[in-house]
Coordinates of N, CA, C and O in Angstrom, one line a residue:
M494 N 177.8 -22.3 -87.1 CA 177.0 -21.4 -87.9 C 175.6 -21.3 -87.2 O 175.2 -22.4 -86.7
T495 N 175.0 -20.2 -87.2 CA 173.7 -20.1 -86.6 C 172.6 -19.9 -87.6 O 172.8 -19.3 -88.7
G496 N 171.4 -20.4 -87.3 CA 170.3 -20.3 -88.2 C 169.5 -21.6 -88.0 O 169.9 -22.5 -87.3
T497 N 168.5 -21.7 -88.8 CA 167.7 -23.0 -88.8 C 168.5 -24.1 -89.5 O 169.4 -23.7 -90.3
P498 N 168.3 -25.3 -89.3 CA 169.0 -26.3 -90.0 C 169.0 -26.2 -91.5 O 170.0 -26.3 -92.1
S499 N 167.9 -25.8 -92.0 CA 167.8 -25.6 -93.5 C 168.6 -24.4 -93.9 O 169.2 -24.4 -95.0
Q500 N 168.6 -23.3 -93.1 CA 169.4 -22.2 -93.5 C 170.9 -22.5 -93.4 O 171.6 -22.1 -94.3
I501 N 171.3 -23.2 -92.4 CA 172.7 -23.6 -92.3 C 173.1 -24.4 -93.5 O 174.2 -24.2 -94.1
E502 N 172.3 -25.4 -93.8 CA 172.6 -26.3 -95.0 C 172.7 -25.4 -96.3 O 173.7 -25.6 -97.0
W503 N 171.8 -24.5 -96.5 CA 171.9 -23.6 -97.6 C 173.1 -22.8 -97.6 O 173.8 -22.6 -98.6
A504 N 173.4 -22.2 -96.5 CA 174.6 -21.3 -96.3 C 175.9 -22.1 -96.6 O 176.8 -21.6 -97.2
E505 N 175.9 -23.3 -96.1 CA 177.1 -24.2 -96.3 C 177.3 -24.5 -97.8 O 178.4 -24.8 -98.2
L506 N 176.3 -24.4 -98.6 CA 176.4 -24.6 -100.0 C 176.9 -23.3 -100.7 O 177.6 -23.3 -101.7
I507 N 176.6 -22.1 -100.1 CA 176.9 -20.8 -100.7 C 178.4 -20.5 -100.3 O 179.1 -19.9 -101.2
R508 N 178.8 -20.8 -99.1 CA 180.1 -20.3 -98.6 C 181.3 -20.7 -99.6 O 182.1 -19.9 -99.9
P509 N 181.3 -22.0 -100.1 CA 182.4 -22.3 -101.0 C 182.4 -21.5 -102.3 O 183.5 -21.2 -102.8
R510 N 181.2 -21.2 -102.7 CA 181.1 -20.3 -103.9 C 181.7 -18.9 -103.7 O 182.3 -18.3 -104.5
V511 N 181.4 -18.4 -102.5 CA 181.9 -17.1 -102.1 C 183.4 -17.1 -102.0 O 184.1 -16.2 -102.6
N512 N 183.9 -18.1 -101.4 CA 185.4 -18.3 -101.3 C 186.0 -18.4 -102.7 O 187.0 -17.8 -102.9
A513 N 185.4 -19.1 -103.5 CA 185.9 -19.3 -104.9 C 185.8 -18.0 -105.7 O 186.7 -17.7 -106.5
E514 N 184.9 -17.1 -105.4 CA 184.8 -15.8 -106.0 C 185.9 -14.9 -105.6 O 186.5 -14.2 -106.4
F515 N 186.2 -15.0 -104.3 CA 187.4 -14.2 -103.8 C 188.7 -14.8 -104.5 O 189.5 -14.0 -104.9
D516 N 188.8 -16.1 -104.6 CA 189.9 -16.7 -105.3 C 190.0 -16.2 -106.7 O 191.1 -15.8 -107.2
R517 N 188.9 -16.1 -107.4 CA 188.9 -15.7 -108.8 C 189.3 -14.2 -109.0 O 190.2 -13.9 -109.8
V518 N 188.8 -13.4 -108.1 CA 189.2 -12.0 -108.1 C 190.7 -11.8 -107.8 O 191.5 -11.1 -108.4
S519 N 191.2 -12.6 -106.8 CA 192.6 -12.5 -106.4 C 193.5 -12.9 -107.5 O 194.5 -12.3 -107.8
T520 N 193.1 -14.0 -108.2 CA 193.9 -14.5 -109.3 C 194.0 -13.5 -110.4 O 195.0 -13.3 -111.0
A521 N 192.9 -12.8 -110.7 CA 192.9 -11.8 -111.7 C 193.8 -10.6 -111.4 O 194.6 -10.2 -112.2
F522 N 193.8 -10.2 -110.1 CA 194.7 -9.1 -109.7 C 196.1 -9.6 -109.7 O 197.0 -8.8 -110.2
Q523 N 196.4 -10.8 -109.4 CA 197.8 -11.4 -109.4 C 198.3 -11.4 -110.8 O 199.5 -11.1 -111.1
T524 N 197.4 -11.8 -111.8 CA 197.8 -11.8 -113.2 C 198.1 -10.5 -113.7 O 199.2 -10.3 -114.4
V525 N 197.3 -9.5 -113.3 CA 197.6 -8.1 -113.7 C 198.9 -7.6 -113.1 O 199.7 -7.0 -113.8
A526 N 199.2 -7.9 -111.9 CA 200.4 -7.5 -111.2 C 201.6 -8.0 -111.9 O 202.7 -7.3 -111.9
G527 N 201.6 -9.2 -112.5 CA 202.7 -9.7 -113.2 C 203.1 -8.9 -114.4 O 204.3 -9.1 -114.9
N528 N 202.3 -8.0 -114.9 CA 202.6 -7.2 -116.1 C 202.7 -5.8 -115.7 O 202.7 -4.9 -116.6
Q529 N 202.9 -5.4 -114.5 CA 202.9 -4.0 -114.1 C 204.3 -3.6 -113.7 O 205.2 -4.4 -113.3
D530 N 204.5 -2.2 -113.7 CA 205.8 -1.7 -113.2 C 205.7 -1.7 -111.7 O 204.7 -2.1 -111.1
D531 N 206.8 -1.4 -111.1 CA 206.9 -1.5 -109.6 C 205.9 -0.7 -108.8 O 205.3 -1.2 -107.9
A532 N 205.6 0.5 -109.3 CA 204.7 1.4 -108.5 C 203.2 0.8 -108.7 O 202.5 0.7 -107.7
A533 N 202.9 0.4 -109.9 CA 201.5 -0.2 -110.0 C 201.4 -1.5 -109.3 O 200.4 -1.8 -108.7
R534 N 202.5 -2.3 -109.3 CA 202.5 -3.6 -108.6 C 202.3 -3.4 -107.1 O 201.6 -4.1 -106.4
T535 N 202.9 -2.3 -106.6 CA 202.7 -2.0 -105.2 C 201.3 -1.7 -104.9 O 200.7 -2.1 -103.9
D536 N 200.7 -0.9 -105.8 CA 199.2 -0.6 -105.6 C 198.4 -1.9 -105.6 O 197.5 -2.1 -104.8
T537 N 198.7 -2.8 -106.6 CA 198.0 -4.0 -106.7 C 198.2 -4.9 -105.5 O 197.2 -5.5 -105.1
S538 N 199.4 -4.9 -105.0 CA 199.6 -5.7 -103.7 C 198.8 -5.2 -102.6 O 198.2 -5.9 -101.8
A539 N 198.6 -3.9 -102.5 CA 197.8 -3.3 -101.5 C 196.3 -3.6 -101.7 O 195.6 -3.9 -100.7
I540 N 195.9 -3.7 -102.9 CA 194.5 -4.1 -103.2 C 194.3 -5.5 -102.8 O 193.3 -5.9 -102.3
L541 N 195.3 -6.4 -103.1 CA 195.2 -7.8 -102.7 C 195.1 -7.9 -101.2 O 194.4 -8.8 -100.7
A542 N 195.8 -7.1 -100.5 CA 195.7 -7.1 -99.0 C 194.3 -6.8 -98.6 O 193.7 -7.4 -97.6
I543 N 193.7 -5.8 -99.2 CA 192.3 -5.4 -98.9 C 191.4 -6.5 -99.2 O 190.5 -6.9 -98.4
L544 N 191.6 -7.2 -100.3 CA 190.8 -8.3 -100.8 C 190.8 -9.4 -99.7 O 189.8 -9.9 -99.3
E545 N 192.0 -9.7 -99.2 CA 192.2 -10.8 -98.3 C 191.5 -10.4 -96.9 O 191.0 -11.3 -96.2
E546 N 191.6 -9.2 -96.6 CA 191.0 -8.7 -95.3 C 189.4 -8.8 -95.5 O 188.8 -9.3 -94.5
K547 N 188.9 -8.5 -96.6 CA 187.5 -8.6 -96.9 C 187.1 -10.1 -96.8 O 186.0 -10.4 -96.3
R548 N 187.9 -10.9 -97.4 CA 187.6 -12.4 -97.4 C 187.5 -12.9 -96.0 O 186.5 -13.6 -95.6
T549 N 188.5 -12.5 -95.2 CA 188.5 -12.9 -93.8 C 187.2 -12.4 -93.1 O 186.6 -13.2 -92.3
E550 N 186.8 -11.2 -93.3 CA 185.6 -10.7 -92.6 C 184.4 -11.4 -93.1 O 183.6 -11.8 -92.2
V551 N 184.3 -11.6 -94.3 CA 183.1 -12.3 -94.9 C 183.0 -13.8 -94.4 O 182.0 -14.2 -93.9
M552 N 184.1 -14.5 -94.5 CA 184.1 -15.9 -94.2 C 184.0 -16.1 -92.7 O 183.6 -17.2 -92.3
A553 N 184.3 -15.1 -91.9 CA 184.2 -15.3 -90.4 C 182.7 -15.1 -89.9 O 182.4 -15.5 -88.8
R554 N 181.9 -14.6 -90.8 CA 180.5 -14.4 -90.4 C 179.8 -15.8 -90.1 O 180.1 -16.7 -90.9
D555 N 179.1 -15.9 -89.1 CA 178.5 -17.2 -88.7 C 177.0 -17.2 -88.8 O 176.4 -18.2 -88.3
H556 N 176.4 -16.2 -89.4 CA 175.0 -16.2 -89.5 C 174.6 -16.7 -90.9 O 174.9 -16.1 -91.9
A557 N 173.9 -17.8 -91.0 CA 173.5 -18.4 -92.2 C 172.7 -17.4 -93.1 O 172.9 -17.3 -94.3
G558 N 171.9 -16.6 -92.5 CA 171.1 -15.7 -93.2 C 171.9 -14.6 -93.9 O 171.5 -14.2 -95.0
Y559 N 173.1 -14.3 -93.4 CA 173.9 -13.4 -94.1 C 174.3 -13.9 -95.4 O 174.3 -13.2 -96.4
F560 N 174.8 -15.2 -95.5 CA 175.2 -15.7 -96.8 C 174.0 -15.9 -97.7 O 174.1 -15.7 -98.9
I561 N 172.9 -16.3 -97.2 CA 171.7 -16.5 -98.0 C 171.2 -15.1 -98.6 O 171.0 -15.0 -99.8
R562 N 171.2 -14.1 -97.7 CA 170.7 -12.8 -98.1 C 171.7 -12.1 -99.0 O 171.3 -11.5 -100.1
D563 N 173.0 -12.1 -98.6 CA 173.9 -11.2 -99.3 C 174.8 -11.9 -100.3 O 175.5 -11.2 -101.1
W564 N 174.9 -13.2 -100.3 CA 175.9 -13.9 -101.2 C 175.3 -15.0 -102.1 O 176.0 -15.6 -102.8
Q565 N 174.0 -15.1 -102.1 CA 173.4 -16.1 -102.9 C 173.6 -15.9 -104.4 O 173.9 -16.8 -105.2
D566 N 173.6 -14.6 -104.8 CA 173.9 -14.2 -106.1 C 175.2 -13.4 -106.1 O 175.3 -12.4 -105.5
L567 N 176.2 -13.9 -106.8 CA 177.6 -13.3 -106.8 C 177.8 -12.2 -107.8 O 178.9 -12.1 -108.3
N568 N 176.9 -11.4 -108.1 CA 177.0 -10.4 -109.2 C 178.0 -9.3 -108.8 O 177.6 -8.2 -108.6
G569 N 179.2 -9.6 -108.8 CA 180.2 -8.5 -108.6 C 180.4 -8.0 -107.2 O 181.0 -7.0 -107.0
Q570 N 179.9 -8.7 -106.2 CA 179.9 -8.2 -104.8 C 181.4 -8.0 -104.3 O 181.7 -7.1 -103.7
V571 N 182.3 -9.0 -104.7 CA 183.7 -8.8 -104.2 C 184.3 -7.6 -104.8 O 184.9 -6.8 -104.1
R572 N 184.1 -7.4 -106.1 CA 184.6 -6.1 -106.7 C 184.0 -4.9 -106.1 O 184.7 -3.9 -105.9
R573 N 182.7 -4.9 -105.8 CA 182.1 -3.7 -105.2 C 182.6 -3.5 -103.8 O 182.8 -2.4 -103.4
M574 N 182.9 -4.6 -103.1 CA 183.4 -4.4 -101.7 C 184.8 -3.7 -101.8 O 185.0 -2.9 -100.9
I575 N 185.6 -4.1 -102.7 CA 186.9 -3.5 -102.8 C 186.7 -2.0 -103.3 O 187.3 -1.1 -102.8
A576 N 185.9 -1.8 -104.3 CA 185.8 -0.5 -104.9 C 185.2 0.5 -103.9 O 185.5 1.7 -104.0
D577 N 184.4 0.0 -103.0 CA 183.8 0.9 -101.9 C 184.7 1.2 -100.8 O 184.4 2.0 -99.9
D578 N 185.8 0.4 -100.7 CA 186.7 0.6 -99.5 C 187.5 1.9 -99.6 O 188.1 2.2 -100.7
P579 N 187.6 2.7 -98.6 CA 188.3 4.0 -98.6 C 189.8 3.8 -99.0 O 190.3 4.7 -99.7
R580 N 190.4 2.7 -98.6 CA 191.8 2.5 -99.0 C 192.0 2.3 -100.5 O 192.9 2.8 -101.0
F581 N 191.0 1.6 -101.1 CA 191.1 1.4 -102.5 C 190.9 2.8 -103.2 O 191.6 3.1 -104.2
L582 N 190.0 3.6 -102.7 CA 189.7 4.9 -103.3 C 191.0 5.8 -103.2 O 191.3 6.5 -104.1
A583 N 191.7 5.6 -102.1 CA 193.0 6.4 -101.9 C 194.0 5.9 -102.9 O 194.8 6.7 -103.5
I584 N 194.1 4.6 -103.1 CA 195.1 4.0 -104.0 C 194.8 4.5 -105.4 O 195.7 5.0 -106.1
R585 N 193.5 4.5 -105.8 CA 193.1 4.9 -107.1 C 193.4 6.4 -107.3 O 193.9 6.8 -108.3
A586 N 193.1 7.2 -106.3 CA 193.4 8.7 -106.4 C 194.9 8.9 -106.5 O 195.3 9.8 -107.3
G587 N 195.7 8.2 -105.8 CA 197.1 8.3 -105.9 C 197.7 7.9 -107.2 O 198.6 8.6 -107.8
R588 N 197.1 6.9 -107.8 CA 197.5 6.5 -109.1 C 197.1 7.6 -110.2 O 197.9 7.9 -111.1
V589 N 196.0 8.2 -110.0 CA 195.6 9.3 -111.0 C 196.6 10.4 -110.9 O 197.0 11.0 -111.9
V590 N 197.0 10.7 -109.7 CA 198.0 11.8 -109.5 C 199.3 11.4 -110.1 O 200.0 12.2 -110.8
R591 N 199.7 10.2 -109.9 CA 201.0 9.7 -110.4 C 201.1 9.5 -111.9 O 202.0 9.9 -112.5
V592 N 200.0 9.0 -112.5 CA 200.1 8.7 -114.0 C 199.1 9.5 -114.8 O 199.1 9.3 -116.0
G593 N 198.2 10.2 -114.2 CA 197.2 10.9 -115.0 C 195.9 10.2 -115.0 O 195.8 9.0 -114.5
A594 N 194.9 10.8 -115.5 CA 193.6 10.2 -115.5 C 193.6 8.9 -116.4 O 194.2 8.9 -117.4
P595 N 192.8 7.9 -115.9 CA 192.7 6.7 -116.7 C 192.1 6.9 -118.1 O 191.2 7.8 -118.2
K596 N 192.5 6.2 -119.0 CA 192.0 6.4 -120.4 C 190.8 5.5 -120.6 O 190.6 4.5 -120.2

């Protein structure tokens, strides 16, 4: 990891919390998938793949400042990352077409 020694120390405290947040969101999606029909479960599996890709991208970052600046406060960042992904938007649009507008 790059940064000053104190930045690196701080980032190393933040990184496990970030990973745990990805775990939390993943577990929530997996729980939902267990109660879905096949089509919805396929969508949720695709969302989980996006989530894991985002996790890999985030955790691969080696700049301490990135974690300090962007991940110190975990107010829904993982959910926003997924919601802003064009693939998620396509999944959501496909679902609206398939089952109608969400209630």
